[in-house]
Amino acid sequence: MQKYAFNLGRPRLWLPPKIILIMKLIIVLLTTCLMQVSAATFAQKVTLQKSKASLKEVFEQINLQTGYDVIWKSEQLKNAKTINANFKDKEVKELLDEVLPNQGLGYTITDKTIVIKVKEASFLERLVDRIMAIDVRGRVVDEKGEPLIGATVKGLALSTSTDKDGNFFLQNVSEDAVLEISYIGYMTKTVKAGKDVGTIRLEMATSDLQEVKINKGYYTESKRLSTASVVTVKAEDIAKQPISNPLQALQGRMAGVYIQQESGNPGASFNIKIRGQNSLRGKFDPLGDGNLPLYVIDGVPYNSSSIAGLAAMNGRANPLNSINPYDIETIDILKDADATAIYGSRGSNGVVLITTKRGKEGKTVIDANVWTGVGEVGHFMDLLNRRQYLDLRYKAFKNSDIIPDPNNARDLVLWDTTRTTDWQKELIGGKANYTNAQLSFSGGNQNTQFITRGSYSKETTVFPGSLGQNRIALHSNLSHRSTDQRFSLSLTSDLSNINDNLIYGDYTTAALTLIPTAPAIYNSDGDFNWETDQDGLETWTNPIASYGGTKANNKTLSSITNINMSYKVASGTEIKISGGYTLTDLDQHQITPLSSYNPKSPYFQYSTGYASHSDNKIRTWIVEPSINYSKAVGKGVFTGLIGSTFQSTNLNQLAINASGYTDDDLINDLAAATSLYVLMHATSQYKYFAVLSRLGYSYDNKYVFNLTGRRDGSSRFGENKQYGNFGSVGVAWVFSNEDYFKDSKILSSGKLRGSYGVDGSDQIGNYGYLNSYNVTSPYNYQDIKGLRPTRLANSDFSWEETKKLNLALEVGLLKGSLLATVEYYQNRSSNQLIGYSLPSTTGFSTIQANFPATVENSGAEVSLEATIVRKSNFQWTTNFNISFPKNKLVEFKNLSTSSYKNKYVVGKPLEIFKSMTGVAVNPSTGLYTYNDLNGNGYGDQEDATQVHSLGQKYHGGLQNSITYKNLSFDWLIQFVNQKGRDNSRNLSAPGSYYQNESTEVLSHWEKPGDISNRQKIGIDYIPYGQAYGNIQYYSPLSIRDASFIRLKNVSISYDLKSVLGKRFDLSRSRLYVQGQNIFTSTKWKGLDPESISYNSLPPLRLITIGLQITL
Amino acid sequence: MNIMKNKYSYTALIALTCAFGCKKILSIDNPTNQTSTENVFNMDSKATSALIDIYIRMAEEGSGRFTSQSALLSGLYSDELEAPPINGNSPTAGFSETRLQSNNPLLTPFWSESYFCLYQVNSVIEGLEKSTMLSTQLKMQIQGEAKFLRAYLLFELSNYFGDIPLVTSTDRNINQIISRSSRTDVLNFVIKDLKDAEQLLPSDFSFSGGIRIRATKWAASALIARAYLYNRDWVNAESESTKLISSPLFKLEDNLLNVFLLTSTESIWQLKPVVDPYFDTFEAQFFILEVAPGTEQVFLRSSLLNAFESGDKRRFDWVGNTPDGNWSYPYKYKLKGQVNETEASSILRLAEQYLIRAEARIQRGNIEGGITDLNALRSKRRASPTATVPNPLPEISALITKEEALLKVFQERRVELFCEYGQRWFDLTRSGRAITELKTVKPQISQKDLLFPVPQTERELNPNLSQNMGY
């Protein structure tokens, strides 16, 4: 390459290629000679006395007594004769020299490896060897098949280290050289050189268990010396689960992380809590959820808040739906201050780092993976059947001494009471179809690697009709590293398009409340059956007509492009710059045609069709320059990082209502509407800027100290309140590296670590400080539009703060076959950003402000990782985690006058329910009684003084992975101990209305003396409805045990390589069956204890079958 | 040492970076859909929009408080409307059974919607004071309309709640802890605002395209007349109402079906419905019954139906019946669920001025003059004679006592102004006849029920807000 570098006009020194070759050879030969000399200096002695000893036995003894590995090929010893060995303290070399030549064999010694050859190579022969030198490539992985980065590969004098994918490439290696592969924490291995030595698997050494790199976004560090609390899920665990959202992959697998799937509808939203709820602004707070973690994809922060479009079946769409989970290599969750402080202002709710897949050096790999399966509701509620229902109703009328008539009992008088429909089966009893197909091409050479993965997934629902969602995604990455290893570049692109026709609302409520004798959905002529009365009014709400009449079409287009570049300016100093551009377009259309109205109704003449359209666009760019520095100082290593972040997000929203359509055919045409109004047409901008730095010092691999500091600015605050300072301190003591533990047989690794720091949050809307007017109302007056004050402006609010303390003990026992981590944390969030309630005399009901309220999350987490069996054809590993989260509202000034007064209680968790006291069925009257504390004769909020904590007491998971020969079996059990509210009681008094109920109602009070918690059946308001109404909303009886143990995931996989691999060039192929939410054990009476809700579809039970072929 | 050095350089770096542009880095564009308050009052069209929005807010569905909600709740609370006995624990039951509590969920919006509008009014008034770039004429007109609306809102509030916070600025620090002013102080403030408005406002409807949906000098007069009447200032009440009765702009309609139209010559100030897709009044939307009333629907009490004299055309033209004839409903507004912009909620209309003057005159001893006004109104409300009713709605003789004459006025007000934004309720309370008259339909009514309680939530948020007696 630099041949011409000195050719500045001077005649070039001419050398024929042959001469150059000779020169090269001389250098090589000299080196080899030196090697030989050094080998000869070894003096290991062997004693062996045996007659008729085979060479194999001799070699074994050498290995046994000296530790030298002896490598030979069996055909080399085919013709070998036995010898009468009589050696005493004989040097290895001497011994070999004595034994081998007679057999026509020679040897070489490289370090501690002896390679037996057919004949001692002569100088000439060796010369030939050199000429025939080959280039060797291969890949080094750990026991789990994960690449080992930076492993040392030595072949004679040459050595190299593996790249970030574990690949290495060594040039000019003798064909019969022996490679030595070593990596700290792993047992060194030797292999014979070859053009492609394939994948070399290193096994963990007895100590230094944790020489694993962990990803912390701006930097990586070795787990052994880390002071941070980080949990990780890898691609192989994701691959075991038939899922569509990355968050599903984490359920039950991570200590300190609780993820609740809120419904079983495609694209459902998730509730993720990393070490509890910090912000008082919950999911449905008008100012926005203050508890979202920060998502970072390939180093670039990703907008995680839902886009406020039109309401849809799956709630507010979760932006992570756009990411195909199978494109992900690892998901790391950063929990404590040391880990999250580097994201400072935005790390208070934890940070989720997603790293997508990259290509690997080596031949081009084609990977195809297809799975398909069905989902269904795993458990139906026990509801009244026709007979039970009718008996209950008749009894109610009899008890009230009222004759059923068309006004009070349309179900008994107007409807056919002989019909029976199982509405759960009818409305939510279908099978949802799942299909997922992926095809990827990847490969590359030492310098450049690529991957491109296309995927298609389709999910339908369990509802009647053809509702569903599909996603097409394309993931690509191109990585390059210059030959001198100084410059590296990585370009990642993720494109996805989600298309769905999911309507607003689902059929679950109807399935649980429609009575068995309710009318048929369709008339005999196939039209919707409205079961009209003599006035033409419908006597029931036809669920399919009212929901299914609506049509929806939603599209989400998402594109994430990231570029990361780094350059090593000098040893230990690296300049990095990363940038990203994210685009999200959400395009929604919802249509309510005339055909969804009852045509016989007297109101029908006034009805017109209407449509809503919404278009939302989010654009974010981010640039993050940084400098990494590291230097060995004495026995220690100093590392430093400084960097900066510039981010800008623009949001454009447009929502239009079109109405007055008298013709369903034209309903998609805005021009055909008689009136149009703009619900929203807004733009907003968010800017963010930060400077950050991290200093680390580790001494002697024993003592570690890390300091992180950061200053953040956000445009969401008023001019003088934009900046906040955040930082953390982390320390660790690797006590197993102390001398007195060094020789311990039990303890293989051990570390104590702790961290303390401050994180922040600016998760509020934009422009809270701006004093302005806007068009709020869609209407006009005299053809003039109105301008209304937008808000009560406040320029004084600033960052919310979370102080985090974390203490942990990590130990590895019995040569690392048991790894245990125990952590304790205490986080306190203060300066809470909330909508502070004001009396309406101020013109508004709230103002955005910081509030001196403090929320504390504390708890303990235990993770265990055990290798139970590790044999070549049988492996069994177990992972276990359990978390005990505790949440408490420590302080809230003037809570009683805030809008949160009914929601929170100081000293109690944020998730509570306040109930009345003394709720019971009076054994003599059969009616509900309660303590009417305010004496107003009605049960209301003021009577609700008893506080019940809801939420999780503890949760965790137990995962087992067993591999026997070609068969792998993996299962995950999730367990959660929690209380939930049975809000099915929010119906009217049992028996008084035509609504189905749980069979629990059958245990109602019958006669004086009965003890029951269901009151007497009756239909009139006084006394039945009144007594029921009094306890309806604040009854402690609604608190139920929602704990569950669930077989969350099962995966059985059969490795096809041994079956098919001989015929095809297959490196990894498997046939698998997987299941999700297979079995649940719970006392919860509702559909599902995870989602708890009675109004939305529970997470489905899913069984799939799949095939993966890798060529 | 090394670490320390780096720490310094790091600090220096931050300091430098910030010095050169932290502010600039974070500067963002104002959202395209928001205009700074300052800009709003520097342009005629924007200032007009800021004012217009108050009308819009008052006419909007959410704050039906000023139209159907006001008619509904006061109608239930007095003796005009009844709710079907479906759910005894419902918020409306609190009103219809006169056992209103300070935590009734319908009460808070009734209070707060007025204050939200008052904030806007004050914001407009303050904006105009600071503004220098508006044309004088427009500035006067907007100021006048704002003052009229402020007076209307405060007057309404104090009629329902008695003493109320007299909010006259947008200052949060004041308004957050404001205490209640006496009813007299509020009334004086209201009259002063209205007098100002009367001076500032135009005296015809040309600026609003001939229709009467914005405040004019006449609207101010009409409300002043009502305020004087409520304040028992008979002299001023008579003189203010005379201004309207003698104005050529206003004339009682011959056809009762025209009274509540946008084109009505009786109307002084109307709120035009704004809510698409109906473009019709909430009154029609809410009151008209196609079939028997269901939950959240109401019907007219038989006592009100019986109060109509025979041959009163209002009984036929302004009262509707379900097809089965079992239920009656207020039918002043007839267009329901149609796109037909011909009706508007008439808040101030001429008929009331006749009744104000009649009452004022009788109170001053001019019984004959008062009865003449009553008869003038009755002559327009009379049905044609028939065989069964040969003498419909007869003329009232002037030869009666003052007390009898006053009862005639109240009777006339009852059938003329029924279900019109609290008129009946205010008549009952201001005349001191509420308890005796309502005892028959609401046996448990007592003195405390004459004022609505201040909403509990508001009192929790403002420690200085006192409660009415008995709650």
Short mmCIF file of C-alpha atoms in Angstrom, two decimals, chain A residues 393-624:
data_model
loop_
_atom_site.label_atom_id
_atom_site.label_comp_id
_atom_site.label_asym_id
_atom_site.label_seq_id
_atom_site.Cartn_x
_atom_site.Cartn_y
_atom_site.Cartn_z
CA ARG A 393 -84.23 -12.81 37.43
CA TYR A 394 -87.52 -14.48 38.32
CA LYS A 395 -86.44 -14.64 41.92
CA ALA A 396 -85.57 -10.94 41.85
CA PHE A 397 -89.05 -10.05 40.59
CA LYS A 398 -90.65 -12.40 43.08
CA ASN A 399 -88.67 -10.96 45.99
CA SER A 400 -89.66 -7.44 44.96
CA ASP A 401 -93.23 -8.52 44.28
CA ILE A 402 -93.17 -6.89 40.87
CA ILE A 403 -94.65 -8.34 37.69
CA PRO A 404 -92.18 -8.33 34.77
CA ASP A 405 -93.33 -6.01 31.98
CA PRO A 406 -91.73 -4.66 28.81
CA ASN A 407 -90.31 -1.68 30.67
CA ASN A 408 -88.58 -3.42 33.54
CA ALA A 409 -87.93 -6.85 32.02
CA ARG A 410 -87.48 -6.74 28.28
CA ASP A 411 -85.31 -9.83 28.66
CA LEU A 412 -88.15 -11.82 30.19
CA VAL A 413 -91.08 -10.33 28.30
CA LEU A 414 -89.87 -9.23 24.87
CA TRP A 415 -87.01 -11.59 24.23
CA ASP A 416 -87.07 -15.26 23.47
CA THR A 417 -86.11 -16.88 26.77
CA THR A 418 -85.38 -20.24 25.18
CA ARG A 419 -82.38 -18.97 23.25
CA THR A 420 -78.96 -19.76 24.61
CA THR A 421 -75.74 -18.14 23.55
CA ASP A 422 -72.36 -18.56 25.16
CA TRP A 423 -71.25 -15.02 24.54
CA GLN A 424 -67.69 -15.64 25.66
CA LYS A 425 -67.41 -18.31 23.02
CA GLU A 426 -69.24 -16.16 20.49
CA LEU A 427 -67.30 -12.94 20.97
CA ILE A 428 -63.88 -13.81 22.37
CA GLY A 429 -63.74 -17.54 21.80
CA GLY A 430 -62.17 -17.48 18.36
CA LYS A 431 -58.63 -18.37 17.43
CA ALA A 432 -56.13 -15.71 16.55
CA ASN A 433 -53.68 -16.65 13.84
CA TYR A 434 -50.04 -15.73 14.10
CA THR A 435 -47.51 -15.91 11.34
CA ASN A 436 -43.97 -14.70 11.44
CA ALA A 437 -41.39 -15.11 8.72
CA GLN A 438 -37.87 -13.82 8.58
CA LEU A 439 -35.09 -14.03 6.10
CA SER A 440 -31.65 -12.64 6.62
CA PHE A 441 -28.38 -12.44 4.76
CA SER A 442 -25.25 -11.69 6.67
CA GLY A 443 -21.56 -12.05 6.38
CA GLY A 444 -18.45 -10.07 5.68
CA ASN A 445 -14.74 -10.13 5.95
CA GLN A 446 -12.33 -9.05 8.61
CA ASN A 447 -12.97 -5.39 7.92
CA THR A 448 -16.53 -5.16 6.82
CA GLN A 449 -19.62 -7.03 7.87
CA PHE A 450 -23.22 -6.68 6.86
CA ILE A 451 -26.62 -7.99 7.71
CA THR A 452 -29.96 -7.44 6.16
CA ARG A 453 -33.08 -8.98 7.66
CA GLY A 454 -36.55 -8.80 6.31
CA SER A 455 -39.49 -9.88 8.41
CA TYR A 456 -43.20 -10.18 8.07
CA SER A 457 -45.60 -10.84 10.87
CA LYS A 458 -49.33 -11.06 10.98
CA GLU A 459 -51.69 -11.37 13.91
CA THR A 460 -55.42 -11.66 13.87
CA THR A 461 -57.77 -11.44 16.83
CA VAL A 462 -60.02 -13.86 18.66
CA PHE A 463 -62.98 -11.61 17.85
CA PRO A 464 -65.54 -12.27 15.13
CA GLY A 465 -64.74 -10.64 11.82
CA SER A 466 -61.41 -10.22 10.16
CA LEU A 467 -59.54 -7.84 12.39
CA GLY A 468 -55.81 -7.96 12.56
CA GLN A 469 -52.47 -6.34 12.21
CA ASN A 470 -49.44 -6.97 10.10
CA ARG A 471 -45.92 -5.66 10.22
CA ILE A 472 -43.27 -5.61 7.58
CA ALA A 473 -39.81 -4.72 8.81
CA LEU A 474 -36.39 -4.43 7.29
CA HIS A 475 -33.32 -4.31 9.48
CA SER A 476 -29.88 -3.62 8.04
CA ASN A 477 -26.48 -3.02 9.46
CA LEU A 478 -23.17 -2.35 7.84
CA SER A 479 -20.07 -2.33 10.02
CA HIS A 480 -16.58 -1.53 8.98
CA ARG A 481 -13.26 -1.43 10.76
CA SER A 482 -10.13 -0.23 9.07
CA THR A 483 -7.23 -2.63 8.75
CA ASP A 484 -5.20 -0.64 11.22
CA GLN A 485 -8.11 -1.05 13.63
CA ARG A 486 -8.28 2.67 14.24
CA PHE A 487 -11.38 3.68 12.44
CA SER A 488 -14.72 2.01 12.75
CA LEU A 489 -18.11 2.78 11.35
CA SER A 490 -21.49 1.22 11.85
CA LEU A 491 -24.63 2.11 9.97
CA THR A 492 -27.96 0.71 11.10
CA SER A 493 -31.34 1.14 9.59
CA ASP A 494 -34.69 -0.16 10.78
CA LEU A 495 -37.73 0.37 8.66
CA SER A 496 -41.12 -0.91 9.53
CA ASN A 497 -44.68 -0.52 8.48
CA ILE A 498 -47.58 -1.63 10.66
CA ASN A 499 -50.99 -1.88 9.13
CA ASP A 500 -54.09 -2.68 11.11
CA ASN A 501 -57.86 -2.45 10.97
CA LEU A 502 -58.39 -2.57 14.70
CA ILE A 503 -61.46 -0.71 15.82
CA TYR A 504 -61.84 1.26 19.00
CA GLY A 505 -62.95 -0.88 21.92
CA ASP A 506 -63.12 -4.64 22.09
CA TYR A 507 -65.81 -7.23 22.69
CA THR A 508 -64.64 -8.45 26.07
CA THR A 509 -67.08 -6.41 28.15
CA ALA A 510 -69.96 -7.53 25.97
CA ALA A 511 -68.81 -11.15 26.20
CA LEU A 512 -68.91 -10.97 29.98
CA THR A 513 -72.14 -9.03 30.42
CA LEU A 514 -74.53 -10.13 27.67
CA ILE A 515 -77.12 -12.51 29.06
CA PRO A 516 -77.39 -16.04 27.69
CA THR A 517 -80.85 -15.28 26.28
CA ALA A 518 -79.82 -12.05 24.54
CA PRO A 519 -81.04 -11.73 20.94
CA ALA A 520 -79.16 -13.04 17.95
CA ILE A 521 -76.55 -10.84 16.30
CA TYR A 522 -78.02 -11.22 12.84
CA ASN A 523 -81.53 -11.51 11.47
CA SER A 524 -82.41 -14.41 9.24
CA ASP A 525 -81.74 -12.14 6.25
CA GLY A 526 -78.19 -11.49 7.45
CA ASP A 527 -78.71 -7.89 8.60
CA PHE A 528 -77.88 -6.74 12.10
CA ASN A 529 -80.61 -7.66 14.53
CA TRP A 530 -81.66 -4.66 16.62
CA GLU A 531 -84.55 -6.48 18.30
CA THR A 532 -86.67 -3.34 18.10
CA ASP A 533 -89.76 -2.57 20.18
CA GLN A 534 -93.01 -1.11 18.88
CA ASP A 535 -91.41 2.37 18.70
CA GLY A 536 -88.64 1.06 16.50
CA LEU A 537 -86.09 1.52 19.26
CA GLU A 538 -83.56 -1.22 19.78
CA THR A 539 -84.03 -3.19 22.97
CA TRP A 540 -80.42 -4.21 23.20
CA THR A 541 -76.97 -3.07 22.24
CA ASN A 542 -75.91 -5.35 19.45
CA PRO A 543 -72.17 -5.64 20.14
CA ILE A 544 -71.11 -6.43 16.62
CA ALA A 545 -73.26 -3.71 15.12
CA SER A 546 -72.12 -1.05 17.54
CA TYR A 547 -68.42 -1.87 17.46
CA GLY A 548 -68.14 -3.89 14.32
CA GLY A 549 -70.09 -1.28 12.40
CA THR A 550 -67.13 0.97 12.85
CA LYS A 551 -64.29 0.52 10.44
CA ALA A 552 -60.73 1.48 11.05
CA ASN A 553 -57.52 1.61 9.14
CA ASN A 554 -54.34 2.56 10.93
CA LYS A 555 -50.84 2.71 9.55
CA THR A 556 -47.63 3.28 11.42
CA LEU A 557 -44.51 3.87 9.42
CA SER A 558 -41.30 3.98 11.35
CA SER A 559 -37.75 4.48 10.29
CA ILE A 560 -34.74 4.55 12.56
CA THR A 561 -31.35 5.29 11.07
CA ASN A 562 -28.25 5.36 13.21
CA ILE A 563 -24.67 5.96 12.39
CA ASN A 564 -21.80 5.39 14.79
CA MET A 565 -18.20 6.28 13.98
CA SER A 566 -15.07 6.11 16.06
CA TYR A 567 -11.44 6.79 15.54
CA LYS A 568 -8.51 5.87 17.76
CA VAL A 569 -6.36 8.95 17.72
CA ALA A 570 -3.71 7.53 19.97
CA SER A 571 -3.36 4.54 22.17
CA GLY A 572 -6.15 4.71 24.69
CA THR A 573 -7.89 7.67 23.13
CA GLU A 574 -10.87 7.26 20.91
CA ILE A 575 -13.14 9.88 19.40
CA LYS A 576 -16.68 8.79 18.76
CA ILE A 577 -19.62 10.36 17.13
CA SER A 578 -23.04 8.89 16.78
CA GLY A 579 -26.07 10.30 15.13
CA GLY A 580 -29.57 9.17 14.49
CA TYR A 581 -32.70 10.18 12.71
CA THR A 582 -36.04 8.71 13.65
CA LEU A 583 -39.24 9.12 11.78
CA THR A 584 -42.65 7.95 12.90
CA ASP A 585 -45.83 8.49 10.95
CA LEU A 586 -49.14 7.41 12.36
CA ASP A 587 -52.02 7.63 9.97
CA GLN A 588 -55.45 6.69 11.29
CA HIS A 589 -58.93 6.52 9.81
CA GLN A 590 -62.05 5.57 11.69
CA ILE A 591 -65.41 5.39 10.05
CA THR A 592 -68.90 5.05 11.49
CA PRO A 593 -71.18 4.34 8.55
CA LEU A 594 -74.95 4.68 8.48
CA SER A 595 -75.17 0.91 8.39
CA SER A 596 -74.07 0.81 12.01
CA TYR A 597 -77.30 2.52 13.12
CA ASN A 598 -80.67 0.95 13.72
CA PRO A 599 -82.69 1.90 10.62
CA LYS A 600 -86.04 1.43 12.34
CA SER A 601 -85.28 3.93 15.08
CA PRO A 602 -87.18 7.24 15.10
CA TYR A 603 -83.76 8.84 15.48
CA PHE A 604 -82.45 7.23 12.31
CA GLN A 605 -83.66 10.12 10.17
CA TYR A 606 -81.24 12.37 12.03
CA SER A 607 -78.34 9.98 11.74
CA THR A 608 -75.52 10.52 9.36
CA GLY A 609 -72.29 8.67 8.90
CA TYR A 610 -69.12 10.22 10.21
CA ALA A 611 -65.41 9.68 9.94
CA SER A 612 -62.33 10.73 11.86
CA HIS A 613 -58.94 11.06 10.28
CA SER A 614 -55.69 11.72 12.04
CA ASP A 615 -52.18 12.14 10.79
CA ASN A 616 -49.26 12.36 13.18
CA LYS A 617 -45.63 12.81 12.32
CA ILE A 618 -42.69 12.75 14.66
CA ARG A 619 -39.17 13.54 13.54
CA THR A 620 -36.20 13.32 15.84
CA TRP A 621 -32.55 13.83 15.18
CA ILE A 622 -29.76 13.37 17.63
CA VAL A 623 -26.02 13.87 17.54
CA GLU A 624 -23.69 12.66 20.27
#
